[in-house]
PDB file of C-alpha atoms and ligand atoms in Angstrom:
ATOM      1  CA  UNK Y1162       4.485  -4.451 -14.184  1.00  0.00           C
ATOM      2  CA  UNK Y1163       3.666  -1.313 -12.200  1.00  0.00           C
ATOM      3  CA  UNK Y1164       4.724  -2.936  -8.950  1.00  0.00           C
ATOM      4  CA  UNK Y1165       8.331  -2.357 -10.046  1.00  0.00           C
ATOM      5  CA  UNK Y1166       7.894   1.427 -10.171  1.00  0.00           C
ATOM      6  CA  UNK Y1167       5.998   1.299  -6.869  1.00  0.00           C
ATOM      7  CA  UNK Y1168       8.881  -0.631  -5.303  1.00  0.00           C
ATOM      8  CA  UNK Y1169      11.339   1.967  -6.635  1.00  0.00           C
ATOM      9  CA  UNK Y1170       9.199   4.724  -5.120  1.00  0.00           C
ATOM     10  CA  UNK Y1171       9.181   2.923  -1.787  1.00  0.00           C
ATOM     11  CA  UNK Y1172      12.949   2.489  -1.919  1.00  0.00           C
ATOM     12  CA  UNK Y1173      13.391   6.250  -2.480  1.00  0.00           C
ATOM     13  CA  UNK Y1174      11.350   7.041   0.623  1.00  0.00           C
ATOM     14  CA  UNK Y1175      13.202   4.399   2.628  1.00  0.00           C
ATOM     15  CA  UNK Y1176      16.639   5.665   1.552  1.00  0.00           C
ATOM     16  CA  UNK Y1177      15.668   9.246   2.369  1.00  0.00           C
ATOM     17  CA  UNK Y1178      14.443   8.206   5.809  1.00  0.00           C
ATOM     18  CA  UNK Y1179      17.615   6.225   6.479  1.00  0.00           C
ATOM     19  CA  UNK Y1180      19.739   9.219   5.420  1.00  0.00           C
ATOM     20  CA  UNK Y1181      17.775  11.615   7.629  1.00  0.00           C
ATOM     21  CA  UNK Y1182      18.328   9.332  10.620  1.00  0.00           C
ATOM     22  CA  UNK Y1183      21.913   8.520   9.738  1.00  0.00           C
ATOM     23  CA  UNK Y1184      20.927   4.864   9.797  1.00  0.00           C
ATOM     24  CA  UNK Y1185      23.139   2.153   8.349  1.00  0.00           C
ATOM     25  CA  UNK Y1186      20.415  -0.417   8.166  1.00  0.00           C
ATOM     26  CA  UNK Y1187      16.678  -0.591   7.620  1.00  0.00           C
ATOM     27  CA  UNK Y1188      14.899  -3.244   9.654  1.00  0.00           C
ATOM     28  CA  UNK Y1189      11.391  -2.994   8.365  1.00  0.00           C
ATOM     29  CA  UNK Y1190       9.150  -1.084   6.028  1.00  0.00           C
ATOM     30  CA  UNK Y1191       5.483  -0.859   6.895  1.00  0.00           C
ATOM     31  CA  UNK Y1192       3.123  -0.271   4.008  1.00  0.00           C
ATOM     32  CA  UNK Y1193      -0.553   0.423   3.782  1.00  0.00           C
ATOM     33  CA  UNK Y1194      -2.187  -1.121   0.743  1.00  0.00           C
ATOM     34  CA  UNK Y1195      -5.777  -0.248  -0.044  1.00  0.00           C
ATOM     35  CA  UNK Y1196      -8.129  -3.054  -1.073  1.00  0.00           C
ATOM     36  CA  UNK Y1197      -8.989  -1.033  -4.207  1.00  0.00           C
ATOM     37  CA  UNK Y1198      -5.446   0.004  -5.095  1.00  0.00           C
ATOM     38  CA  UNK Y1199      -4.704  -2.613  -7.804  1.00  0.00           C
ATOM     39  CA  UNK Y1200      -1.460  -3.459  -6.028  1.00  0.00           C
ATOM     40  CA  UNK Y1201      -0.546  -7.123  -6.150  1.00  0.00           C
ATOM     41  CA  UNK Y1202       1.101  -7.789  -2.791  1.00  0.00           C
ATOM     42  CA  UNK Y1203       3.138 -10.816  -3.883  1.00  0.00           C
ATOM     43  CA  UNK Y1204       4.420  -8.999  -6.964  1.00  0.00           C
ATOM     44  CA  UNK Y1205       5.299  -5.969  -4.865  1.00  0.00           C
ATOM     45  CA  UNK Y1206       7.239  -8.122  -2.389  1.00  0.00           C
ATOM     46  CA  UNK Y1207       9.171  -9.686  -5.241  1.00  0.00           C
ATOM     47  CA  UNK Y1208       9.998  -6.280  -6.738  1.00  0.00           C
ATOM     48  CA  UNK Y1209      10.913  -4.825  -3.346  1.00  0.00           C
ATOM     49  CA  UNK Y1210      13.436  -7.616  -2.812  1.00  0.00           C
ATOM     50  CA  UNK Y1211      14.865  -6.977  -6.265  1.00  0.00           C
ATOM     51  CA  UNK Y1212      15.241  -3.181  -6.016  1.00  0.00           C
ATOM     52  CA  UNK Y1213      16.615  -3.177  -2.451  1.00  0.00           C
ATOM     53  CA  UNK Y1214      19.450  -5.551  -3.258  1.00  0.00           C
ATOM     54  CA  UNK Y1215      22.735  -3.782  -2.530  1.00  0.00           C
ATOM     55  CA  UNK Y1216      20.991  -0.840  -0.818  1.00  0.00           C
ATOM     56  CA  UNK Y1217      20.554   0.158   2.819  1.00  0.00           C
ATOM     57  CA  UNK Y1218      17.175  -1.596   2.720  1.00  0.00           C
ATOM     58  CA  UNK Y1219      18.493  -4.983   1.652  1.00  0.00           C
ATOM     59  CA  UNK Y1220      16.909  -7.735   3.752  1.00  0.00           C
ATOM     60  CA  UNK Y1221      14.396  -5.369   5.371  1.00  0.00           C
ATOM     61  CA  UNK Y1222      11.104  -6.893   6.435  1.00  0.00           C
ATOM     62  CA  UNK Y1223       8.104  -5.738   4.461  1.00  0.00           C
ATOM     63  CA  UNK Y1224       4.945  -5.494   6.531  1.00  0.00           C
ATOM     64  CA  UNK Y1225       1.691  -4.883   4.736  1.00  0.00           C
ATOM     65  CA  UNK Y1226      -1.335  -3.421   6.477  1.00  0.00           C
ATOM     66  CA  UNK Y1227      -4.461  -3.891   4.414  1.00  0.00           C
ATOM     67  CA  UNK Y1228      -6.730  -0.855   4.213  1.00  0.00           C
ATOM     68  CA  UNK Y1229     -10.380  -1.645   3.468  1.00  0.00           C
ATOM     69  CA  UNK Y1230     -12.132  -0.068   0.523  1.00  0.00           C
ATOM     70  CA  UNK Y1231     -14.771   2.547   1.278  1.00  0.00           C
ATOM     71  CA  UNK Y1232     -17.358   4.043  -1.047  1.00  0.00           C
ATOM     72  CA  UNK Y1233     -20.031   6.674  -0.701  1.00  0.00           C
ATOM     73  CA  UNK Y1234     -23.414   5.237  -1.653  1.00  0.00           C
ATOM     74  CA  UNK Y1235     -25.848   7.778  -3.126  1.00  0.00           C
ATOM     75  CA  UNK Y1236     -29.101   5.911  -2.321  1.00  0.00           C
ATOM     76  CA  UNK Y1237     -27.955   5.036   1.226  1.00  0.00           C
ATOM     77  CA  UNK Y1238     -26.528   8.505   1.770  1.00  0.00           C
ATOM     78  CA  UNK Y1239     -23.600   7.107   3.708  1.00  0.00           C
ATOM     79  CA  UNK Y1240     -20.199   5.448   3.472  1.00  0.00           C
ATOM     80  CA  UNK Y1241     -20.231   1.698   2.939  1.00  0.00           C
ATOM     81  CA  UNK Y1242     -17.442  -0.918   2.836  1.00  0.00           C
ATOM     82  CA  UNK Y1243     -16.388  -1.991  -0.645  1.00  0.00           C
ATOM     83  CA  UNK Y1244     -14.365  -5.179  -1.113  1.00  0.00           C
ATOM     84  CA  UNK Y1245     -13.637  -4.760  -4.827  1.00  0.00           C
ATOM     85  CA  UNK Y1246     -14.071  -2.147  -7.523  1.00  0.00           C
ATOM     86  CA  UNK Y1247     -17.232  -2.877  -9.478  1.00  0.00           C
ATOM     87  CA  UNK Y1248     -19.038  -4.406  -6.510  1.00  0.00           C
ATOM     88  CA  UNK Y1249     -22.507  -3.203  -5.595  1.00  0.00           C
ATOM     89  CA  UNK Y1250     -23.382  -1.491  -2.325  1.00  0.00           C
ATOM     90  CA  UNK Y1251     -23.494  -4.240   0.345  1.00  0.00           C
ATOM     91  CA  UNK Y1252     -26.530  -2.552   1.957  1.00  0.00           C
ATOM     92  CA  UNK Y1253     -28.851  -1.639  -0.899  1.00  0.00           C
ATOM     93  CA  UNK Y1254     -27.315  -3.313  -3.975  1.00  0.00           C
ATOM     94  CA  UNK Y1255     -26.919  -0.029  -5.863  1.00  0.00           C
ATOM     95  CA  UNK Y1256     -24.010   0.656  -8.206  1.00  0.00           C
ATOM     96  CA  UNK Y1257     -24.212   4.420  -7.656  1.00  0.00           C
ATOM     97  CA  UNK Y1258     -21.021   4.383  -5.648  1.00  0.00           C
ATOM     98  CA  UNK Y1259     -18.220   6.872  -5.373  1.00  0.00           C
ATOM     99  CA  UNK Y1260     -15.002   5.349  -4.092  1.00  0.00           C
ATOM    100  CA  UNK Y1261     -13.647   7.457  -1.233  1.00  0.00           C
ATOM    101  CA  UNK Y1262     -11.021   5.276   0.430  1.00  0.00           C
ATOM    102  CA  UNK Y1263      -8.750   2.275   0.079  1.00  0.00           C
ATOM    103  CA  UNK Y1264      -7.297   3.202  -3.315  1.00  0.00           C
ATOM    104  CA  UNK Y1265      -3.848   4.182  -2.108  1.00  0.00           C
ATOM    105  CA  UNK Y1266      -0.610   2.508  -1.322  1.00  0.00           C
ATOM    106  CA  UNK Y1267       1.693   4.359   1.029  1.00  0.00           C
ATOM    107  CA  UNK Y1268       4.673   3.940   3.262  1.00  0.00           C
ATOM    108  CA  UNK Y1269       3.442   4.260   6.818  1.00  0.00           C
ATOM    109  CA  UNK Y1270       6.631   3.647   8.720  1.00  0.00           C
ATOM    110  CA  UNK Y1271      10.285   2.864   8.202  1.00  0.00           C
ATOM    111  CA  UNK Y1272      12.130   1.126  11.035  1.00  0.00           C
ATOM    112  CA  UNK Y1273      15.812   1.943  11.002  1.00  0.00           C
ATOM    113  CA  UNK Y1274      18.621   0.490  13.058  1.00  0.00           C
TER     114      UNK Y1274
HETATM  115 ZN1   ZN S 625     -26.373   1.643  -0.692  1.00  0.00          ZN
END
C-alpha cells in the first residue's frame, strides 16, 4: 500500500515544520491531491492516523484539497480538463493527450499550535 509511505513522507514534513516553529502540537495538515495522482484519500487518512500516533501530529486534522487533472491536447492545441487517466479529450475525443497537471500529492500547509 503506497499510501503508507506517502503518510510517512507527510509526517516527516509535518515534524520538521513543527520543529522549525517550536510547536508542541499540530492542529491541521492541508494536502493537495491531484485527480490523477493514484492516491486513495480514505487509505491515506487511515495511514496518516496510524503513523502520527504518538507524534506531535497525533489527532491533527487532515484537510484534502482536490486538484483537477489537466492534459495538453495535441489536436485542440490547448490544455483541457482530465478527470481520469485514460480518458479522452472532453472537447474533441482524441487520446493524444499529455498529462500536465493533477498528478501530484503535496503538503500545502501545516497549522501548528
Ligand atoms: Zn482535444
